[in-house]
Amino acid sequence: MKRTAMMLAAWMVLATAALAQMEAPKPGPEHKKLDMLAGTWTVEGDVKPNPMGPGGKMTENEKCEWMEGGFFLVCHVDFKSASMGNGAGMSVLGYSNDDKSYTYREFNSWGEAMDSKGSLDGDTWTWLSDEKMGDTKVKGRFKMKMTSPTSYDFTYETSPDGTKWTVFVDGKATKGK
């Protein structure tokens, strides 16, 4: 029994030493590309008339900061919409090495949750999702074209099947100082 306890203690010392020597994971170049989205943004858009309402202007104030470790960008947003109402939300952006795609998870004060997969092609981010609008399942596509380091144009579109897209909202975002 004493010999087993000594062997167990020696193994724990070796395991602890090995763990202490392991280097913490570091974000890859894909994570660093999300840095262009960090900061404080003012978003202005035009919601198109749709089955859920008459459309109208919408605004958002969003603040995105890196979570400790540099793997995830956490964003908090307050939004106002003439046609859909006001609210708040939180999103987390990252990169999945397993899927080789960017990830976006959003939760808002209307009780909605959304997951999207994203890609970056040159200066354009594209985020794809499966969503529900009322009782109808639709595909969502959010495109952000970076027009400068401090602005982007965006379009959010929906489609019943991922082939024919209808613009739901479009607009512009400007980064604060």
Coordinates of C-alpha atoms in Angstrom, one line a residue:
M1 CA 0.0 0.0 0.0
K2 CA 2.8 2.4 0.9
R3 CA 4.6 1.6 -2.4
T4 CA 1.4 2.3 -4.4
A5 CA 1.0 5.6 -2.6
M6 CA 4.6 6.6 -3.3
M7 CA 4.2 5.7 -7.0
L8 CA 1.0 7.7 -7.2
A9 CA 2.6 10.7 -5.6
A10 CA 5.6 10.5 -8.0
W11 CA 3.2 10.2 -11.0
M12 CA 1.3 13.3 -9.8
V13 CA 4.6 15.3 -9.4
L14 CA 5.6 14.3 -12.9
A15 CA 2.2 15.2 -14.4
T16 CA 2.1 18.5 -12.6
A17 CA 5.6 19.3 -13.9
A18 CA 4.6 18.3 -17.4
L19 CA 1.4 20.5 -17.3
A20 CA 3.4 23.5 -16.0
Q21 CA 5.8 23.2 -19.0
M22 CA 2.9 23.0 -21.5
E23 CA 2.4 26.3 -23.4
A24 CA -1.1 27.8 -23.4
P25 CA -2.8 27.7 -26.8
K26 CA -2.5 30.8 -28.9
P27 CA -5.0 32.3 -31.4
G28 CA -4.1 31.6 -35.0
P29 CA -4.1 34.1 -37.9
E30 CA -7.8 33.4 -38.5
H31 CA -8.6 34.8 -35.1
K32 CA -6.5 37.9 -35.7
K33 CA -8.7 38.7 -38.8
L34 CA -11.6 39.3 -36.5
D35 CA -9.7 42.2 -35.0
M36 CA -11.0 44.5 -37.7
L37 CA -14.4 44.1 -36.1
A38 CA -13.3 45.1 -32.6
G39 CA -14.2 48.5 -31.3
T40 CA -17.3 50.7 -31.0
W41 CA -19.6 50.8 -34.0
T42 CA -22.7 52.9 -34.9
V43 CA -24.9 51.0 -37.4
E44 CA -27.7 52.6 -39.4
G45 CA -30.0 50.6 -41.6
D46 CA -33.1 50.5 -43.6
V47 CA -35.5 47.6 -42.9
K48 CA -37.5 46.7 -46.0
P49 CA -41.2 46.1 -45.8
N50 CA -41.7 42.4 -45.0
P51 CA -44.3 40.0 -43.7
M52 CA -43.3 40.9 -40.1
G53 CA -43.8 44.7 -40.5
P54 CA -43.8 47.8 -42.7
G55 CA -40.1 48.4 -42.5
G56 CA -38.3 51.6 -41.5
K57 CA -35.1 52.9 -40.1
M58 CA -33.0 51.1 -37.5
T59 CA -29.9 52.0 -35.5
E60 CA -27.5 50.1 -33.3
N61 CA -24.7 51.0 -31.0
E62 CA -22.3 48.1 -30.7
K63 CA -19.1 47.5 -28.6
C64 CA -16.9 44.6 -29.4
E65 CA -13.9 43.5 -27.2
W66 CA -11.6 40.6 -27.1
M67 CA -12.2 38.0 -24.4
E68 CA -9.1 37.1 -22.4
G69 CA -7.0 34.7 -24.5
G70 CA -7.8 36.3 -27.8
F71 CA -10.0 33.5 -29.2
F72 CA -13.4 35.2 -29.0
L73 CA -14.7 38.7 -29.8
V74 CA -17.6 39.6 -27.5
C75 CA -20.0 42.2 -28.6
H76 CA -22.8 44.0 -26.8
V77 CA -25.5 45.9 -28.8
D78 CA -28.4 48.2 -28.1
F79 CA -30.8 48.6 -31.1
K80 CA -33.7 50.7 -32.0
S81 CA -36.1 50.0 -34.9
A82 CA -39.2 52.0 -35.9
S83 CA -40.8 48.8 -37.3
M84 CA -39.6 46.1 -35.0
G85 CA -39.0 47.8 -31.6
N86 CA -36.0 48.3 -29.4
G87 CA -33.8 45.8 -27.6
A88 CA -30.4 44.6 -26.6
G89 CA -28.2 41.7 -27.6
M90 CA -24.9 40.0 -27.1
S91 CA -22.8 38.1 -29.7
V92 CA -19.6 36.0 -29.6
L93 CA -17.5 35.7 -32.7
G94 CA -14.6 33.2 -33.1
Y95 CA -13.1 30.7 -35.5
S96 CA -13.6 26.9 -35.5
N97 CA -10.4 25.0 -36.5
D98 CA -12.6 21.9 -36.8
D99 CA -15.0 23.4 -39.4
K100 CA -12.5 25.8 -40.9
S101 CA -15.1 28.6 -40.6
Y102 CA -15.8 31.6 -38.5
T103 CA -18.5 31.3 -35.8
Y104 CA -21.2 33.8 -34.7
R105 CA -23.5 33.2 -31.8
E106 CA -26.1 35.8 -30.9
F107 CA -28.6 36.2 -28.1
N108 CA -31.1 39.1 -27.7
S109 CA -33.7 40.6 -25.4
W110 CA -36.5 39.2 -27.6
G111 CA -35.6 35.7 -26.5
E112 CA -34.0 34.8 -29.8
A113 CA -30.7 32.9 -30.3
M114 CA -28.9 32.5 -33.6
D115 CA -25.9 30.6 -34.9
S116 CA -24.1 31.5 -38.1
K117 CA -21.0 30.2 -39.9
G118 CA -18.9 32.8 -41.6
S119 CA -16.1 33.3 -44.2
L120 CA -13.9 36.2 -45.2
D121 CA -13.2 36.7 -48.9
G122 CA -10.9 39.7 -49.5
D123 CA -12.8 42.6 -47.8
T124 CA -16.2 40.8 -47.5
W125 CA -17.5 38.8 -44.6
T126 CA -20.4 36.4 -45.3
W127 CA -22.4 34.9 -42.5
L128 CA -24.9 32.1 -43.2
S129 CA -27.6 30.8 -40.9
D130 CA -30.8 28.8 -40.6
E131 CA -33.5 30.8 -38.9
K132 CA -37.2 31.0 -38.2
M133 CA -39.4 34.0 -39.1
G134 CA -42.6 33.3 -37.3
D135 CA -43.5 29.7 -38.2
T136 CA -41.4 29.7 -41.4
K137 CA -37.9 28.3 -41.7
V138 CA -35.6 30.5 -43.8
K139 CA -31.9 30.8 -44.7
G140 CA -30.2 34.0 -43.6
R141 CA -27.2 35.7 -45.2
F142 CA -25.5 38.7 -43.7
K143 CA -22.8 40.3 -45.8
M144 CA -20.3 43.0 -44.6
K145 CA -18.2 44.7 -47.1
M146 CA -15.3 46.6 -45.4
T147 CA -15.1 49.9 -47.2
S148 CA -12.3 51.3 -44.9
P149 CA -10.7 50.3 -41.6
T150 CA -13.5 52.3 -39.9
S151 CA -16.6 51.5 -42.0
Y152 CA -18.5 48.7 -43.7
D153 CA -21.7 48.4 -45.8
F154 CA -24.0 45.5 -44.9
T155 CA -26.9 43.6 -46.3
Y156 CA -29.0 41.0 -44.6
E157 CA -31.0 38.8 -46.9
T158 CA -33.4 35.8 -46.4
S159 CA -34.3 32.9 -48.7
P160 CA -36.7 30.0 -48.3
D161 CA -34.2 27.6 -49.9
G162 CA -30.8 29.4 -50.3
T163 CA -31.2 30.1 -54.0
K164 CA -33.4 33.2 -54.4
W165 CA -32.5 35.9 -51.8
T166 CA -34.6 38.9 -50.7
V167 CA -33.1 41.9 -49.0
F168 CA -34.5 42.3 -45.4
V169 CA -32.2 45.2 -44.3
D170 CA -29.2 47.1 -45.6
G171 CA -27.1 49.9 -44.3
K172 CA -23.7 51.2 -43.1
A173 CA -21.6 50.9 -40.0
T174 CA -19.1 53.4 -38.8
K175 CA -16.4 52.7 -36.2
G176 CA -16.1 55.2 -33.3
K177 CA -12.8 56.8 -32.3

